[in-house]
Coordinates of C-alpha atoms and ligand atoms in Angstrom, one line a residue:
M1 CA -19.0 -10.6 16.0
L2 CA -17.5 -10.5 12.5
T3 CA -20.2 -10.8 10.0
L4 CA -19.2 -11.3 6.3
D5 CA -21.1 -11.6 3.1
D6 CA -18.8 -14.5 2.2
P7 CA -17.8 -16.3 5.5
S8 CA -15.4 -18.5 3.6
L9 CA -13.0 -15.5 3.4
L10 CA -12.3 -15.9 7.1
R11 CA -9.8 -18.6 6.8
A12 CA -8.1 -19.8 10.0
Q13 CA -5.7 -22.1 8.0
C14 CA -2.5 -21.5 6.1
L15 CA -2.0 -22.0 2.4
V16 CA 1.1 -24.1 2.1
A17 CA 2.2 -25.9 -1.1
G18 CA -1.3 -25.6 -2.5
E19 CA -3.0 -27.0 0.5
W20 CA -4.9 -25.3 3.4
I21 CA -3.4 -26.7 6.6
S22 CA -4.1 -26.4 10.3
A23 CA -1.8 -27.1 13.2
E24 CA -2.1 -28.2 16.8
R25 CA -0.2 -25.2 18.0
T26 CA -2.1 -22.0 17.2
I27 CA -1.9 -18.2 17.6
A28 CA -4.9 -16.2 18.8
V29 CA -5.9 -13.3 16.7
T30 CA -7.8 -10.6 18.7
N31 CA -9.6 -7.3 18.1
P32 CA -7.5 -4.5 19.4
A33 CA -10.6 -2.4 20.1
T34 CA -12.3 -5.0 22.3
D35 CA -9.7 -7.7 23.0
A36 CA -12.3 -10.2 21.7
L37 CA -11.0 -13.4 20.1
I38 CA -11.5 -13.5 16.4
A39 CA -9.8 -16.7 15.4
H40 CA -6.9 -19.0 16.0
V41 CA -4.4 -19.4 13.1
P42 CA -1.7 -22.1 12.8
R43 CA 1.6 -21.6 14.6
L44 CA 3.7 -23.0 11.8
D45 CA 7.5 -23.6 12.1
A46 CA 10.6 -24.0 9.9
A47 CA 9.5 -27.5 8.6
A48 CA 6.3 -26.1 7.2
T49 CA 8.3 -23.2 5.8
R50 CA 10.6 -25.6 4.0
R51 CA 7.6 -27.3 2.5
A52 CA 6.3 -24.0 1.1
I53 CA 9.8 -23.2 -0.2
E54 CA 10.1 -26.6 -1.9
A55 CA 6.6 -26.2 -3.5
A56 CA 7.5 -22.7 -4.7
E57 CA 10.7 -24.1 -6.3
A58 CA 8.7 -26.9 -7.9
A59 CA 6.1 -24.6 -9.2
W60 CA 8.5 -22.0 -10.5
P61 CA 9.5 -23.5 -13.9
Q62 CA 5.9 -23.8 -15.1
W63 CA 4.9 -20.4 -13.7
R64 CA 7.9 -18.6 -15.3
R65 CA 7.1 -20.4 -18.7
R66 CA 3.7 -18.9 -18.8
T67 CA 3.5 -15.9 -21.0
A68 CA 3.4 -12.5 -19.4
H69 CA 0.0 -12.1 -20.8
E70 CA -1.2 -15.3 -19.1
R71 CA 0.3 -14.2 -15.7
S72 CA -1.2 -10.8 -16.3
A73 CA -4.7 -12.3 -16.8
I74 CA -4.5 -14.2 -13.6
L75 CA -3.4 -11.1 -11.7
A76 CA -6.2 -9.1 -13.3
R77 CA -8.7 -11.7 -12.0
W78 CA -7.1 -11.5 -8.5
H79 CA -7.5 -7.7 -8.7
A80 CA -11.2 -8.0 -9.7
L81 CA -11.9 -10.5 -6.9
I82 CA -10.3 -8.2 -4.3
L83 CA -12.5 -5.3 -5.3
Q84 CA -15.6 -7.6 -5.5
N85 CA -14.9 -8.6 -1.9
Q86 CA -13.7 -5.2 -0.7
E87 CA -16.3 -4.8 2.1
D88 CA -15.6 -8.3 3.6
L89 CA -11.8 -7.7 3.4
A90 CA -12.2 -4.3 5.1
R91 CA -14.3 -5.8 7.9
I92 CA -11.7 -8.5 8.5
M93 CA -8.9 -5.8 8.5
T94 CA -10.7 -3.5 10.9
A95 CA -11.5 -6.4 13.2
E96 CA -7.8 -7.5 13.5
Q97 CA -5.9 -4.3 13.0
G98 CA -8.3 -1.7 14.4
K99 CA -8.3 1.0 11.7
P100 CA -11.6 2.8 10.9
L101 CA -13.6 0.9 8.3
A102 CA -13.3 3.8 5.8
E103 CA -9.5 3.6 6.0
A104 CA -9.7 -0.2 5.7
R105 CA -11.8 0.1 2.5
G106 CA -9.2 2.6 1.3
E107 CA -6.4 0.2 2.0
I108 CA -8.1 -2.7 0.2
A109 CA -8.5 -0.5 -2.9
Y110 CA -4.9 0.6 -2.5
A111 CA -3.8 -3.0 -2.2
A112 CA -5.8 -4.0 -5.2
S113 CA -4.2 -1.2 -7.2
F114 CA -0.7 -2.9 -6.9
I115 CA -2.1 -6.1 -8.4
Q116 CA -3.7 -4.2 -11.3
W117 CA -0.5 -2.1 -11.8
F118 CA 1.8 -5.1 -12.0
A119 CA -0.7 -7.1 -14.1
E120 CA 0.1 -4.5 -16.7
E121 CA 3.8 -4.1 -15.9
A122 CA 4.2 -7.9 -16.4
K123 CA 3.8 -7.2 -20.2
R124 CA 6.5 -4.5 -20.1
V125 CA 9.6 -6.5 -18.9
Y126 CA 11.7 -5.4 -21.9
G127 CA 15.2 -6.6 -22.9
E128 CA 17.6 -4.9 -25.2
T129 CA 20.1 -5.5 -28.0
I130 CA 23.5 -3.8 -27.9
P131 CA 25.7 -3.1 -31.0
S132 CA 28.5 -5.7 -30.9
P133 CA 32.1 -4.5 -31.2
V134 CA 32.8 -7.8 -33.0
A135 CA 31.1 -8.2 -36.5
S136 CA 30.4 -11.9 -36.0
Q137 CA 28.8 -11.5 -32.6
R138 CA 25.3 -10.4 -31.5
I139 CA 24.6 -9.1 -28.0
V140 CA 21.2 -9.5 -26.4
V141 CA 20.2 -8.6 -22.9
V142 CA 17.1 -10.2 -21.3
R143 CA 15.5 -9.8 -17.9
E144 CA 14.3 -12.9 -16.1
P145 CA 12.5 -13.7 -12.9
V146 CA 14.9 -14.1 -9.9
G147 CA 13.2 -17.2 -8.7
V148 CA 11.7 -18.2 -5.3
C149 CA 10.9 -15.1 -3.2
A150 CA 10.0 -14.5 0.4
A151 CA 8.0 -11.7 1.9
I152 CA 7.7 -10.7 5.5
T153 CA 5.2 -8.0 6.2
P154 CA 4.0 -5.7 9.1
W155 CA 0.6 -5.4 10.9
N156 CA -0.2 -1.8 10.1
F157 CA -1.2 -2.3 6.4
P158 CA -2.1 -6.0 6.4
A159 CA -3.2 -6.0 2.7
A160 CA -1.2 -3.4 0.8
M161 CA 2.2 -4.5 2.2
I162 CA 1.5 -8.0 0.8
T163 CA 0.2 -7.0 -2.7
R164 CA 3.0 -4.5 -3.0
K165 CA 5.3 -7.6 -3.0
A166 CA 3.3 -10.4 -4.4
G167 CA 2.1 -8.3 -7.3
P168 CA 5.5 -7.6 -8.9
A169 CA 6.9 -11.0 -7.9
L170 CA 4.1 -13.0 -9.6
A171 CA 4.0 -10.6 -12.5
A172 CA 7.8 -11.1 -13.1
G173 CA 7.3 -14.9 -13.1
C174 CA 8.6 -15.5 -9.5
T175 CA 6.9 -17.6 -6.8
M176 CA 6.5 -16.3 -3.3
V177 CA 6.2 -17.5 0.3
V178 CA 4.6 -14.8 2.6
K179 CA 4.8 -14.5 6.4
P180 CA 2.3 -11.8 7.6
A181 CA 2.4 -10.2 11.0
S182 CA 0.9 -12.5 13.7
Q183 CA -1.3 -9.6 14.8
T184 CA -3.0 -9.4 11.4
P185 CA -2.9 -12.7 9.5
L186 CA -6.5 -13.0 8.5
T187 CA -6.4 -10.3 5.9
A188 CA -3.4 -12.1 4.3
L189 CA -5.1 -15.4 4.4
A190 CA -8.3 -13.9 2.8
L191 CA -6.1 -12.5 0.0
A192 CA -4.7 -16.0 -0.5
V193 CA -8.2 -17.4 -0.8
L194 CA -8.9 -15.0 -3.6
A195 CA -5.6 -15.6 -5.3
E196 CA -6.4 -19.3 -5.5
R197 CA -9.8 -18.5 -6.9
A198 CA -8.2 -16.2 -9.5
G199 CA -6.2 -19.2 -10.7
V200 CA -2.8 -18.7 -9.1
P201 CA -1.5 -22.3 -9.3
A202 CA -0.6 -24.4 -6.3
G203 CA 2.8 -23.6 -4.8
V204 CA 3.1 -20.3 -6.6
L205 CA 1.9 -18.4 -3.5
S206 CA 2.0 -19.7 0.1
V207 CA 1.0 -17.8 3.2
L208 CA 2.3 -19.0 6.6
T209 CA 1.5 -17.8 10.0
G210 CA 3.6 -18.7 13.1
S211 CA 6.8 -18.0 14.9
A212 CA 8.5 -15.0 13.3
G213 CA 11.9 -16.3 14.3
D214 CA 11.4 -19.8 13.0
I215 CA 9.7 -18.9 9.7
G216 CA 11.8 -15.8 9.2
T217 CA 15.1 -17.5 9.8
E218 CA 14.2 -20.3 7.3
L219 CA 13.1 -17.8 4.7
A220 CA 16.3 -15.7 5.3
T221 CA 18.8 -18.6 5.2
N222 CA 17.3 -21.2 2.9
P223 CA 19.5 -21.2 -0.3
V224 CA 16.5 -21.9 -2.5
V225 CA 15.1 -18.5 -1.7
R226 CA 16.8 -16.0 -4.0
K227 CA 15.1 -12.8 -2.9
L228 CA 13.6 -11.5 0.4
S229 CA 11.4 -8.5 0.6
F230 CA 10.8 -7.1 4.1
T231 CA 8.6 -4.4 5.4
G232 CA 8.9 -3.6 9.1
S233 CA 11.1 -2.0 11.7
T234 CA 14.7 -1.0 10.9
E235 CA 15.8 -3.2 13.8
V236 CA 14.4 -6.4 12.2
G237 CA 15.5 -5.3 8.8
R238 CA 19.1 -5.1 9.9
L239 CA 18.8 -8.7 11.3
L240 CA 17.3 -10.0 8.1
M241 CA 20.1 -8.3 6.0
Q242 CA 22.6 -10.2 8.2
Q243 CA 20.8 -13.5 7.8
T244 CA 20.3 -13.2 4.0
A245 CA 24.0 -12.3 3.5
S246 CA 24.9 -16.0 4.1
T247 CA 23.2 -17.0 0.8
V248 CA 23.7 -13.6 -1.0
K249 CA 20.0 -13.0 -1.6
K250 CA 18.5 -10.0 -3.3
V251 CA 16.8 -7.9 -0.6
S252 CA 14.2 -5.1 -0.5
M253 CA 13.9 -3.3 2.8
E254 CA 11.0 -1.0 3.6
L255 CA 11.8 0.1 7.1
G256 CA 11.2 2.7 9.7
G257 CA 10.7 6.4 9.3
N258 CA 11.0 9.7 11.1
A259 CA 9.2 12.1 8.7
P260 CA 9.6 15.9 9.1
F261 CA 6.6 18.0 8.3
I262 CA 7.7 21.6 7.8
V263 CA 5.3 24.6 7.7
F264 CA 6.9 27.7 6.3
D265 CA 5.6 31.2 6.9
D266 CA 4.3 31.4 3.2
A267 CA 2.3 28.2 3.6
D268 CA -1.5 27.9 3.1
L269 CA -2.2 27.2 6.8
D270 CA -5.6 25.5 6.3
A271 CA -4.0 23.2 3.7
A272 CA -1.1 22.5 6.1
V273 CA -3.5 21.6 8.9
E274 CA -5.4 19.2 6.6
G275 CA -2.1 17.7 5.5
A276 CA -1.0 17.3 9.1
L277 CA -4.2 15.5 9.9
V278 CA -3.7 13.0 7.0
S279 CA 0.0 12.6 7.4
K280 CA 0.1 12.4 11.2
F281 CA -3.2 10.7 12.2
R282 CA -3.9 8.2 9.4
N283 CA -4.2 4.7 11.0
A284 CA -3.9 6.5 14.4
G285 CA -0.4 7.6 13.5
Q286 CA 0.7 4.0 12.8
T287 CA 2.2 4.4 9.4
C288 CA 5.8 4.4 8.3
V289 CA 5.3 7.7 6.5
C290 CA 3.5 9.5 9.3
A291 CA 4.8 13.0 10.1
N292 CA 6.9 12.3 13.2
R293 CA 8.2 15.9 13.8
L294 CA 6.2 19.0 12.8
Y295 CA 8.5 22.1 12.3
V296 CA 6.4 25.3 12.2
H297 CA 7.8 28.7 11.3
E298 CA 7.6 31.1 14.3
G299 CA 5.6 33.6 12.3
V300 CA 2.7 31.1 11.9
H301 CA 3.3 28.7 14.7
D302 CA 0.6 29.8 17.2
V303 CA -2.2 30.0 14.5
F304 CA -1.2 26.7 13.1
A305 CA -1.1 25.0 16.5
Q306 CA -4.5 26.3 17.4
K307 CA -6.0 25.3 14.1
L308 CA -4.5 21.8 14.4
A309 CA -5.7 21.3 18.0
E310 CA -9.2 22.5 17.0
A311 CA -9.3 20.1 14.1
L312 CA -8.2 17.2 16.4
R313 CA -11.0 17.9 18.8
A314 CA -13.4 17.1 15.9
L315 CA -12.0 13.6 15.3
K316 CA -14.1 10.8 16.8
V317 CA -12.1 8.2 18.7
G318 CA -13.5 4.7 18.9
P319 CA -13.7 1.1 17.5
G320 CA -13.1 1.2 13.8
D321 CA -16.4 -0.5 12.9
Q322 CA -18.4 2.4 14.4
E323 CA -19.8 5.0 12.1
G324 CA -17.8 8.3 12.0
V325 CA -14.8 7.0 13.8
R326 CA -11.5 8.6 12.6
I327 CA -9.1 7.4 15.2
G328 CA -9.1 3.7 16.2
P329 CA -7.2 1.9 18.9
L330 CA -3.4 1.4 18.8
I331 CA -2.4 -2.2 17.9
D332 CA -1.5 -3.1 21.5
E333 CA -0.5 -2.0 25.0
A334 CA 3.2 -1.7 24.0
A335 CA 2.2 0.8 21.3
V336 CA 0.4 2.9 23.9
R337 CA 3.4 2.8 26.3
K338 CA 5.7 4.0 23.5
V339 CA 3.5 7.1 23.0
Q340 CA 3.4 7.7 26.7
E341 CA 7.2 7.4 27.0
H342 CA 7.7 9.9 24.2
L343 CA 5.1 12.3 25.7
A344 CA 6.6 12.0 29.2
D345 CA 10.1 12.6 28.0
A346 CA 9.1 15.7 26.0
V347 CA 7.1 17.2 28.9
A348 CA 10.0 16.5 31.4
K349 CA 12.3 18.4 29.0
G350 CA 10.0 21.4 28.8
A351 CA 7.3 20.6 26.2
Q352 CA 3.7 21.6 26.8
V353 CA 0.5 19.6 26.0
L354 CA -1.8 21.8 23.9
S355 CA -4.4 19.1 23.2
G356 CA -5.0 15.5 24.3
G357 CA -2.1 13.8 26.2
R358 CA -3.9 11.0 27.9
R359 CA -5.3 7.5 27.3
H360 CA -8.8 7.9 26.0
P361 CA -11.7 7.3 28.4
L362 CA -12.6 4.3 26.3
G363 CA -9.6 2.6 27.9
G364 CA -7.7 -0.3 26.3
S365 CA -5.3 0.9 23.6
F366 CA -7.3 4.0 22.7
F367 CA -5.2 7.2 23.0
E368 CA -6.3 10.8 22.6
P369 CA -4.9 12.6 19.5
T370 CA -2.3 14.8 21.1
V371 CA -0.5 18.1 20.2
L372 CA 2.7 19.0 22.0
T373 CA 4.4 22.5 21.7
G374 CA 7.8 23.6 22.8
V375 CA 9.4 20.5 21.4
T376 CA 13.2 20.4 20.7
Q377 CA 15.7 18.2 19.0
A378 CA 16.9 17.1 22.5
M379 CA 13.7 15.1 23.1
T380 CA 13.3 11.4 22.3
V381 CA 10.4 12.1 20.0
A382 CA 12.8 13.9 17.6
R383 CA 14.9 10.8 17.2
E384 CA 12.5 7.8 17.5
E385 CA 9.5 6.9 15.4
T386 CA 6.5 7.3 17.8
F387 CA 4.0 5.3 15.7
G388 CA 1.0 6.8 17.5
P389 CA -1.3 9.9 17.5
L390 CA 1.2 12.3 18.9
A391 CA 2.0 15.5 17.0
P392 CA 5.1 17.3 18.4
L393 CA 5.5 20.9 17.2
F394 CA 9.0 22.5 16.9
R395 CA 9.4 26.2 16.3
F396 CA 11.9 27.5 13.7
S397 CA 12.9 30.8 12.1
D398 CA 15.4 30.0 9.4
E399 CA 15.1 27.9 6.2
A400 CA 18.6 26.5 6.3
E401 CA 18.3 25.6 10.0
V402 CA 15.0 23.7 9.6
V403 CA 16.4 21.7 6.7
R404 CA 19.4 20.8 8.9
M405 CA 17.1 19.7 11.7
A406 CA 14.8 17.8 9.3
N407 CA 17.8 15.9 8.0
D408 CA 19.3 15.2 11.5
T409 CA 18.2 11.6 11.7
E410 CA 19.4 8.2 10.5
F411 CA 16.0 7.7 8.7
G412 CA 15.1 8.9 5.3
L413 CA 11.7 7.6 4.2
A414 CA 9.1 10.3 3.8
S415 CA 9.2 14.1 4.3
Y416 CA 6.7 16.9 3.8
F417 CA 6.7 20.7 3.6
Y418 CA 4.2 23.5 2.9
A419 CA 5.4 26.6 1.1
R420 CA 4.4 28.6 -2.0
D421 CA 7.6 30.4 -3.0
L422 CA 8.8 28.5 -6.0
G423 CA 12.5 29.0 -5.2
R424 CA 12.0 27.7 -1.7
V425 CA 10.0 24.7 -3.0
W426 CA 12.9 23.7 -5.2
R427 CA 15.6 24.4 -2.7
V428 CA 14.0 22.5 0.1
A429 CA 12.8 19.6 -2.0
E430 CA 16.4 19.1 -3.3
Q431 CA 18.0 19.4 0.1
L432 CA 15.8 17.0 2.0
E433 CA 17.6 13.6 2.4
Y434 CA 14.6 11.4 2.0
G435 CA 13.3 8.9 -0.5
M436 CA 10.0 10.7 -0.8
V437 CA 9.0 14.4 -0.5
G438 CA 5.4 15.7 -0.3
V439 CA 5.1 19.3 -1.2
N440 CA 1.8 20.9 0.0
T441 CA 0.4 17.4 0.5
G442 CA 0.4 15.0 3.4
L443 CA -0.5 11.9 1.4
I444 CA 2.1 10.6 -1.1
S445 CA 1.3 6.9 -1.3
N446 CA 0.1 5.4 -4.6
E447 CA 0.9 2.5 -6.9
V448 CA 2.4 4.5 -9.7
A449 CA 5.3 6.3 -7.8
P450 CA 8.5 4.7 -6.4
F451 CA 7.9 4.1 -2.7
G452 CA 10.9 3.7 -0.5
G453 CA 13.6 5.3 1.6
V454 CA 17.3 6.2 1.8
K455 CA 19.7 6.0 4.7
Q456 CA 18.4 3.5 7.3
S457 CA 14.8 3.5 6.0
G458 CA 15.6 0.9 3.5
L459 CA 16.7 -0.4 0.1
G460 CA 14.8 -0.7 -3.1
R461 CA 11.5 0.7 -4.3
E462 CA 7.9 -0.6 -4.4
G463 CA 5.2 0.3 -6.9
S464 CA 5.9 2.3 -10.0
R465 CA 7.8 0.8 -13.0
H466 CA 10.8 0.4 -10.6
G467 CA 9.0 -2.0 -8.3
I468 CA 9.3 -5.0 -10.6
E469 CA 13.0 -4.6 -11.1
D470 CA 13.7 -6.1 -7.7
Y471 CA 12.2 -9.4 -8.8
L472 CA 14.2 -9.6 -12.0
V473 CA 17.8 -10.5 -12.9
I474 CA 19.7 -9.4 -16.1
K475 CA 21.1 -12.1 -18.4
Y476 CA 23.5 -11.1 -21.2
I477 CA 23.6 -13.4 -24.3
N478 CA 26.6 -13.2 -26.7
M479 CA 26.0 -15.1 -29.9
A480 CA 29.2 -15.5 -31.9
G481 CA 30.1 -17.1 -35.2
I482 CA 27.5 -15.1 -37.2
A483 CA 28.8 -14.7 -40.7
Ligands
NAD501 N1 8.8 1.4 4.9 C1 7.6 0.9 4.8 O1 7.1 0.8 3.7 C2 6.9 0.5 6.1 C3 5.6 0.1 6.0 C4 4.9 -0.3 7.1 C5 5.6 -0.4 8.4 N2 6.9 -0.1 8.4 C6 7.7 -0.1 9.7 O2 7.3 -1.3 10.4 C7 7.3 -1.0 11.8 C8 6.0 -1.4 12.4 O3 5.6 -2.7 12.0 P1 5.9 -4.0 12.9 O4 5.8 -3.7 14.3 O5 5.1 -5.1 12.3 O6 7.5 -4.2 12.6 P2 8.3 -5.5 13.0 O7 9.7 -5.3 12.4 O8 8.3 -5.8 14.5 O9 7.6 -6.8 12.3 C9 7.5 -6.8 10.9 C10 7.4 -8.2 10.4 O10 8.6 -8.9 10.8 C11 8.3 -10.0 11.5 N3 9.5 -10.3 12.4 C12 9.7 -9.8 13.7 N4 10.8 -10.2 14.2 C13 11.4 -11.0 13.2 C14 12.6 -11.8 13.1 N5 13.5 -11.9 14.1 N6 12.8 -12.5 11.9 C15 11.9 -12.5 10.9 N7 10.8 -11.8 11.0 C16 10.5 -11.1 12.1 C17 7.0 -9.7 12.2 O11 6.4 -10.9 12.6 C18 6.3 -9.0 11.1 O12 5.7 -10.0 10.3 C19 7.6 0.4 11.9 O13 8.9 0.7 12.2 C20 7.2 1.0 10.6 O14 7.9 2.2 10.3 C21 7.6 0.4 7.3
LIG502 O1 3.3 2.2 6.8 C1 3.5 2.6 5.6 C2 2.9 2.0 4.5 O2 3.7 2.0 3.4 C3 1.5 2.6 4.3 S1 1.3 3.6 2.9 O3 2.0 2.9 1.8 O4 2.0 4.9 3.2 O5 -0.1 3.8 2.7

């Protein structure tokens, strides 16, 4: 049973055009740890999406005319309300997504930090003047909100992936229609309750649950929508890029990953093990920046493998609302099957299970944190994002060879390596073909740095001073006839 200090935050309705609406057709939201029903949310369609888009268009002129300071003050209130309700929001998140409560609390704080960051960035959308080549002309450049925006977000970070988009959009003076993942809508709807309480005007922010295809296609093809920001799989990202092309929308794509995690022979091994635990097993391995391939120098491989396996054995697996749990359930049965497929393929091709390797005795979608050794580039786990608690170890001996193997993927989101030689740190950091590089750390995500990938891991950056750029357009004003 989900017990909240403020039960009104558990909202089984959608915020559309300033109204909370229900629907005859609904989607069941269940707890992945217990399969228990939490709530039914509306199964909205393209018509409801059009209403939200029309309301966003109608609300935009007034919202963009507010001063940056006024928008900033509303975002600051939203930030404060999120933190004041952190415990309830974390409970809702753990119930519908499964992550341990401590991680959920952390995600709520992380999500709130984007609202706070962009409340401040709203006041720094600067323009420029350019010396004119013509004496009677003056050249001014201003940056303006792009207009009605759409956001489609994944289930693994149900709060932060929304605020990482809504924060800069509203700060820039845009309006936004959000479609959260159907597995984790309640966190998004609770954030919408708090946005409304903070003073976000009707129509400026709508949150719709329902058919991904129906809502998504409307958001991707409706000409009123000028910008679409997507976080999710590369496969769906490609589809949305095709669909948005018909109306030439701005797009931000935060897509899949296949992060290498390299441990050199001069690494601090205890730090590397700690980094591997964070990078590989946060959210039970269900993050886009999880270490997906662990390359360990042959000179330290066996010690590192034993240390990692020993550290894993200390991690408690169980429902996220239980005290001390570090590894919650995977989101669903399909996620477990993908881990099993990667595991079976690797073992069939010669890998060995050092630790774990089975469904957890708790049953359901719980899986033992697993370490594989003897893994090679020929195995599926080297090419596909596992998105589960499976740590495949690859041996290497040569720096140039391991950089080549690390870059041998169509993905380019996050990468990590542990080394202490300064020359090696610079060489490897510069040669890794990724949007983000963690050096001697397994956790690189924060609101101040530009988060995003290269190659087929996406387009654009979220967070940092760059994150608001995707919600702005540049206008050049030439004033002639000046004596
Ligand atoms: N780069 C990042 O910042 C980042 C962050 C989190 C997750 N991810 C990636 O997301 C994936 C896991 O999340 P997921 O399973 O929710 O991804 P997903 O692509 O299946 O779904 C993401 C969102 O897209 C919606 N969607 C699905 N099909 C759609 C369609 N045809 N049209 C419109 N919308 C559609 C879903 O309902 C959901 O809201 C992984 O690949 C992970 O790497 C990336
Ligand atoms: O799944 C990847 C998200 O971006 C989570 S985080 O930003 O790395 O915490």
